[in-house]
Amino acid sequence: ALLSACVSGRMASRPRWADDGPKAYEACKAALCADGIGEASIKNLDLRRESAEQRARARMRDIIEARITKNYKEGNFPEGVLPERAIQVIAKGSISGAMLETRYTDKNGDVYALVRMDTETFKKIIGDFKELSEEQKKFIRERTDDLLREAESK
């Protein structure tokens, strides 16, 4: 849901999340969020918006991969449950569930995008992965809330 205050891609005042990151956005307190910027040097506004959204999704993928990898290396997953390939599949595939939450265009023309994914969406996506065994899917779904809650958004 785009903020209703957003008119033609511009807002009256700069939102806190544009400076402080996703953690400053209320809806991101109960979900995984990531931000991205499309620089004003990209002259086409549609391309600038797309760039911001894609960068936000790429950042989300990196956050998910880092969080799962960290837990795996710390021994929070049993030996062999999540091989490295499965971690990459989860991180790359999960960003398909990241939806544009809002965007903001600053006075210089830079576009900021904020994407969000809730835990239920993440769990559904995990269930759809053919590359993961049922044991791997179950293990990740049971730990989704912890993994996403611990993920750092900035």
PDB file of N, CA and C in Angstrom, residues 32 63-72 76-77 82 90 119 122 126 136 139-152:
ATOM      1  N   LEU A  32      10.089  -7.996   7.624  1.00  0.00           N
ATOM      2  CA  LEU A  32      11.416  -7.713   7.099  1.00  0.00           C
ATOM      3  C   LEU A  32      11.280  -6.659   6.012  1.00  0.00           C
ATOM      4  N   ILE A  63      20.285  -9.486   3.084  1.00  0.00           N
ATOM      5  CA  ILE A  63      19.969  -9.571   4.520  1.00  0.00           C
ATOM      6  C   ILE A  63      19.542 -10.988   4.884  1.00  0.00           C
ATOM      7  N   ILE A  64      18.639 -11.562   4.079  1.00  0.00           N
ATOM      8  CA  ILE A  64      18.153 -12.918   4.354  1.00  0.00           C
ATOM      9  C   ILE A  64      19.296 -13.923   4.277  1.00  0.00           C
ATOM     10  N   GLU A  65      20.103 -13.830   3.232  1.00  0.00           N
ATOM     11  CA  GLU A  65      21.220 -14.763   3.079  1.00  0.00           C
ATOM     12  C   GLU A  65      22.208 -14.637   4.236  1.00  0.00           C
ATOM     13  N   ALA A  66      22.531 -13.414   4.625  1.00  0.00           N
ATOM     14  CA  ALA A  66      23.468 -13.203   5.731  1.00  0.00           C
ATOM     15  C   ALA A  66      22.916 -13.742   7.044  1.00  0.00           C
ATOM     16  N   ARG A  67      21.623 -13.523   7.272  1.00  0.00           N
ATOM     17  CA  ARG A  67      21.011 -13.968   8.529  1.00  0.00           C
ATOM     18  C   ARG A  67      20.980 -15.496   8.614  1.00  0.00           C
ATOM     19  N   ILE A  68      20.582 -16.150   7.522  1.00  0.00           N
ATOM     20  CA  ILE A  68      20.528 -17.615   7.525  1.00  0.00           C
ATOM     21  C   ILE A  68      21.932 -18.195   7.626  1.00  0.00           C
ATOM     22  N   THR A  69      22.875 -17.621   6.884  1.00  0.00           N
ATOM     23  CA  THR A  69      24.261 -18.106   6.916  1.00  0.00           C
ATOM     24  C   THR A  69      24.848 -17.960   8.312  1.00  0.00           C
ATOM     25  N   LYS A  70      24.599 -16.828   8.947  1.00  0.00           N
ATOM     26  CA  LYS A  70      25.119 -16.596  10.304  1.00  0.00           C
ATOM     27  C   LYS A  70      24.571 -17.649  11.265  1.00  0.00           C
ATOM     28  N   ASN A  71      23.275 -17.898  11.218  1.00  0.00           N
ATOM     29  CA  ASN A  71      22.678 -18.899  12.095  1.00  0.00           C
ATOM     30  C   ASN A  71      23.219 -20.293  11.804  1.00  0.00           C
ATOM     31  N   TYR A  72      23.414 -20.581  10.532  1.00  0.00           N
ATOM     32  CA  TYR A  72      23.938 -21.893  10.138  1.00  0.00           C
ATOM     33  C   TYR A  72      25.362 -22.090  10.673  1.00  0.00           C
ATOM     34  N   ASN A  76      23.139 -23.072  14.758  1.00  0.00           N
ATOM     35  CA  ASN A  76      21.717 -23.038  15.089  1.00  0.00           C
ATOM     36  C   ASN A  76      20.878 -23.936  14.194  1.00  0.00           C
ATOM     37  N   PHE A  77      21.506 -24.530  13.189  1.00  0.00           N
ATOM     38  CA  PHE A  77      20.853 -25.509  12.326  1.00  0.00           C
ATOM     39  C   PHE A  77      21.618 -26.816  12.472  1.00  0.00           C
ATOM     40  N   LEU A  82      20.909 -27.418   6.043  1.00  0.00           N
ATOM     41  CA  LEU A  82      20.888 -26.359   5.040  1.00  0.00           C
ATOM     42  C   LEU A  82      22.256 -26.204   4.383  1.00  0.00           C
ATOM     43  N   ILE A  90      17.104 -19.975  -1.006  1.00  0.00           N
ATOM     44  CA  ILE A  90      16.136 -19.309  -0.127  1.00  0.00           C
ATOM     45  C   ILE A  90      16.245 -17.804  -0.267  1.00  0.00           C
ATOM     46  N   THR A 119       6.145 -12.445   7.617  1.00  0.00           N
ATOM     47  CA  THR A 119       6.589 -13.814   7.882  1.00  0.00           C
ATOM     48  C   THR A 119       5.734 -14.858   7.187  1.00  0.00           C
ATOM     49  N   PHE A 122       6.876 -15.185   3.620  1.00  0.00           N
ATOM     50  CA  PHE A 122       8.165 -15.876   3.581  1.00  0.00           C
ATOM     51  C   PHE A 122       7.960 -17.384   3.757  1.00  0.00           C
ATOM     52  N   ILE A 126       8.891 -20.403   1.065  1.00  0.00           N
ATOM     53  CA  ILE A 126       9.760 -21.536   1.433  1.00  0.00           C
ATOM     54  C   ILE A 126       9.085 -22.842   1.032  1.00  0.00           C
ATOM     55  N   GLN A 136      14.094 -29.601   5.221  1.00  0.00           N
ATOM     56  CA  GLN A 136      14.645 -28.250   5.175  1.00  0.00           C
ATOM     57  C   GLN A 136      13.534 -27.209   5.246  1.00  0.00           C
ATOM     58  N   PHE A 139      12.133 -27.034   8.761  1.00  0.00           N
ATOM     59  CA  PHE A 139      13.092 -26.423   9.669  1.00  0.00           C
ATOM     60  C   PHE A 139      13.099 -24.902   9.531  1.00  0.00           C
ATOM     61  N   ILE A 140      13.104 -24.419   8.293  1.00  0.00           N
ATOM     62  CA  ILE A 140      13.111 -22.971   8.055  1.00  0.00           C
ATOM     63  C   ILE A 140      11.794 -22.347   8.491  1.00  0.00           C
ATOM     64  N   ARG A 141      10.666 -22.961   8.132  1.00  0.00           N
ATOM     65  CA  ARG A 141       9.362 -22.396   8.514  1.00  0.00           C
ATOM     66  C   ARG A 141       9.237 -22.266  10.024  1.00  0.00           C
ATOM     67  N   GLU A 142       9.734 -23.256  10.761  1.00  0.00           N
ATOM     68  CA  GLU A 142       9.643 -23.215  12.222  1.00  0.00           C
ATOM     69  C   GLU A 142      10.485 -22.088  12.820  1.00  0.00           C
ATOM     70  N   ARG A 143      11.490 -21.641  12.090  1.00  0.00           N
ATOM     71  CA  ARG A 143      12.400 -20.621  12.607  1.00  0.00           C
ATOM     72  C   ARG A 143      12.269 -19.272  11.894  1.00  0.00           C
ATOM     73  N   THR A 144      11.292 -19.153  11.034  1.00  0.00           N
ATOM     74  CA  THR A 144      11.130 -17.930  10.245  1.00  0.00           C
ATOM     75  C   THR A 144      10.993 -16.697  11.118  1.00  0.00           C
ATOM     76  N   ASP A 145      10.141 -16.737  12.108  1.00  0.00           N
ATOM     77  CA  ASP A 145       9.927 -15.548  12.939  1.00  0.00           C
ATOM     78  C   ASP A 145      11.241 -15.077  13.546  1.00  0.00           C
ATOM     79  N   ASP A 146      12.027 -15.996  14.087  1.00  0.00           N
ATOM     80  CA  ASP A 146      13.308 -15.633  14.685  1.00  0.00           C
ATOM     81  C   ASP A 146      14.283 -15.093  13.647  1.00  0.00           C
ATOM     82  N   LEU A 147      14.353 -15.757  12.497  1.00  0.00           N
ATOM     83  CA  LEU A 147      15.288 -15.321  11.457  1.00  0.00           C
ATOM     84  C   LEU A 147      14.964 -13.917  10.961  1.00  0.00           C
ATOM     85  N   LEU A 148      13.702 -13.641  10.702  1.00  0.00           N
ATOM     86  CA  LEU A 148      13.340 -12.334  10.196  1.00  0.00           C
ATOM     87  C   LEU A 148      13.401 -11.268  11.273  1.00  0.00           C
ATOM     88  N   ARG A 149      13.080 -11.623  12.493  1.00  0.00           N
ATOM     89  CA  ARG A 149      13.143 -10.656  13.588  1.00  0.00           C
ATOM     90  C   ARG A 149      14.587 -10.231  13.839  1.00  0.00           C
ATOM     91  N   GLU A 150      15.515 -11.188  13.701  1.00  0.00           N
ATOM     92  CA  GLU A 150      16.921 -10.883  13.950  1.00  0.00           C
ATOM     93  C   GLU A 150      17.584 -10.178  12.782  1.00  0.00           C
ATOM     94  N   ALA A 151      16.944 -10.191  11.627  1.00  0.00           N
ATOM     95  CA  ALA A 151      17.567  -9.598  10.440  1.00  0.00           C
ATOM     96  C   ALA A 151      17.751  -8.097  10.652  1.00  0.00           C
ATOM     97  N   GLU A 152      18.886  -7.618  10.276  1.00  0.00           N
ATOM     98  CA  GLU A 152      19.160  -6.205  10.394  1.00  0.00           C
ATOM     99  C   GLU A 152      18.772  -5.526   9.094  1.00  0.00           C
TER     100      GLU A 152
END
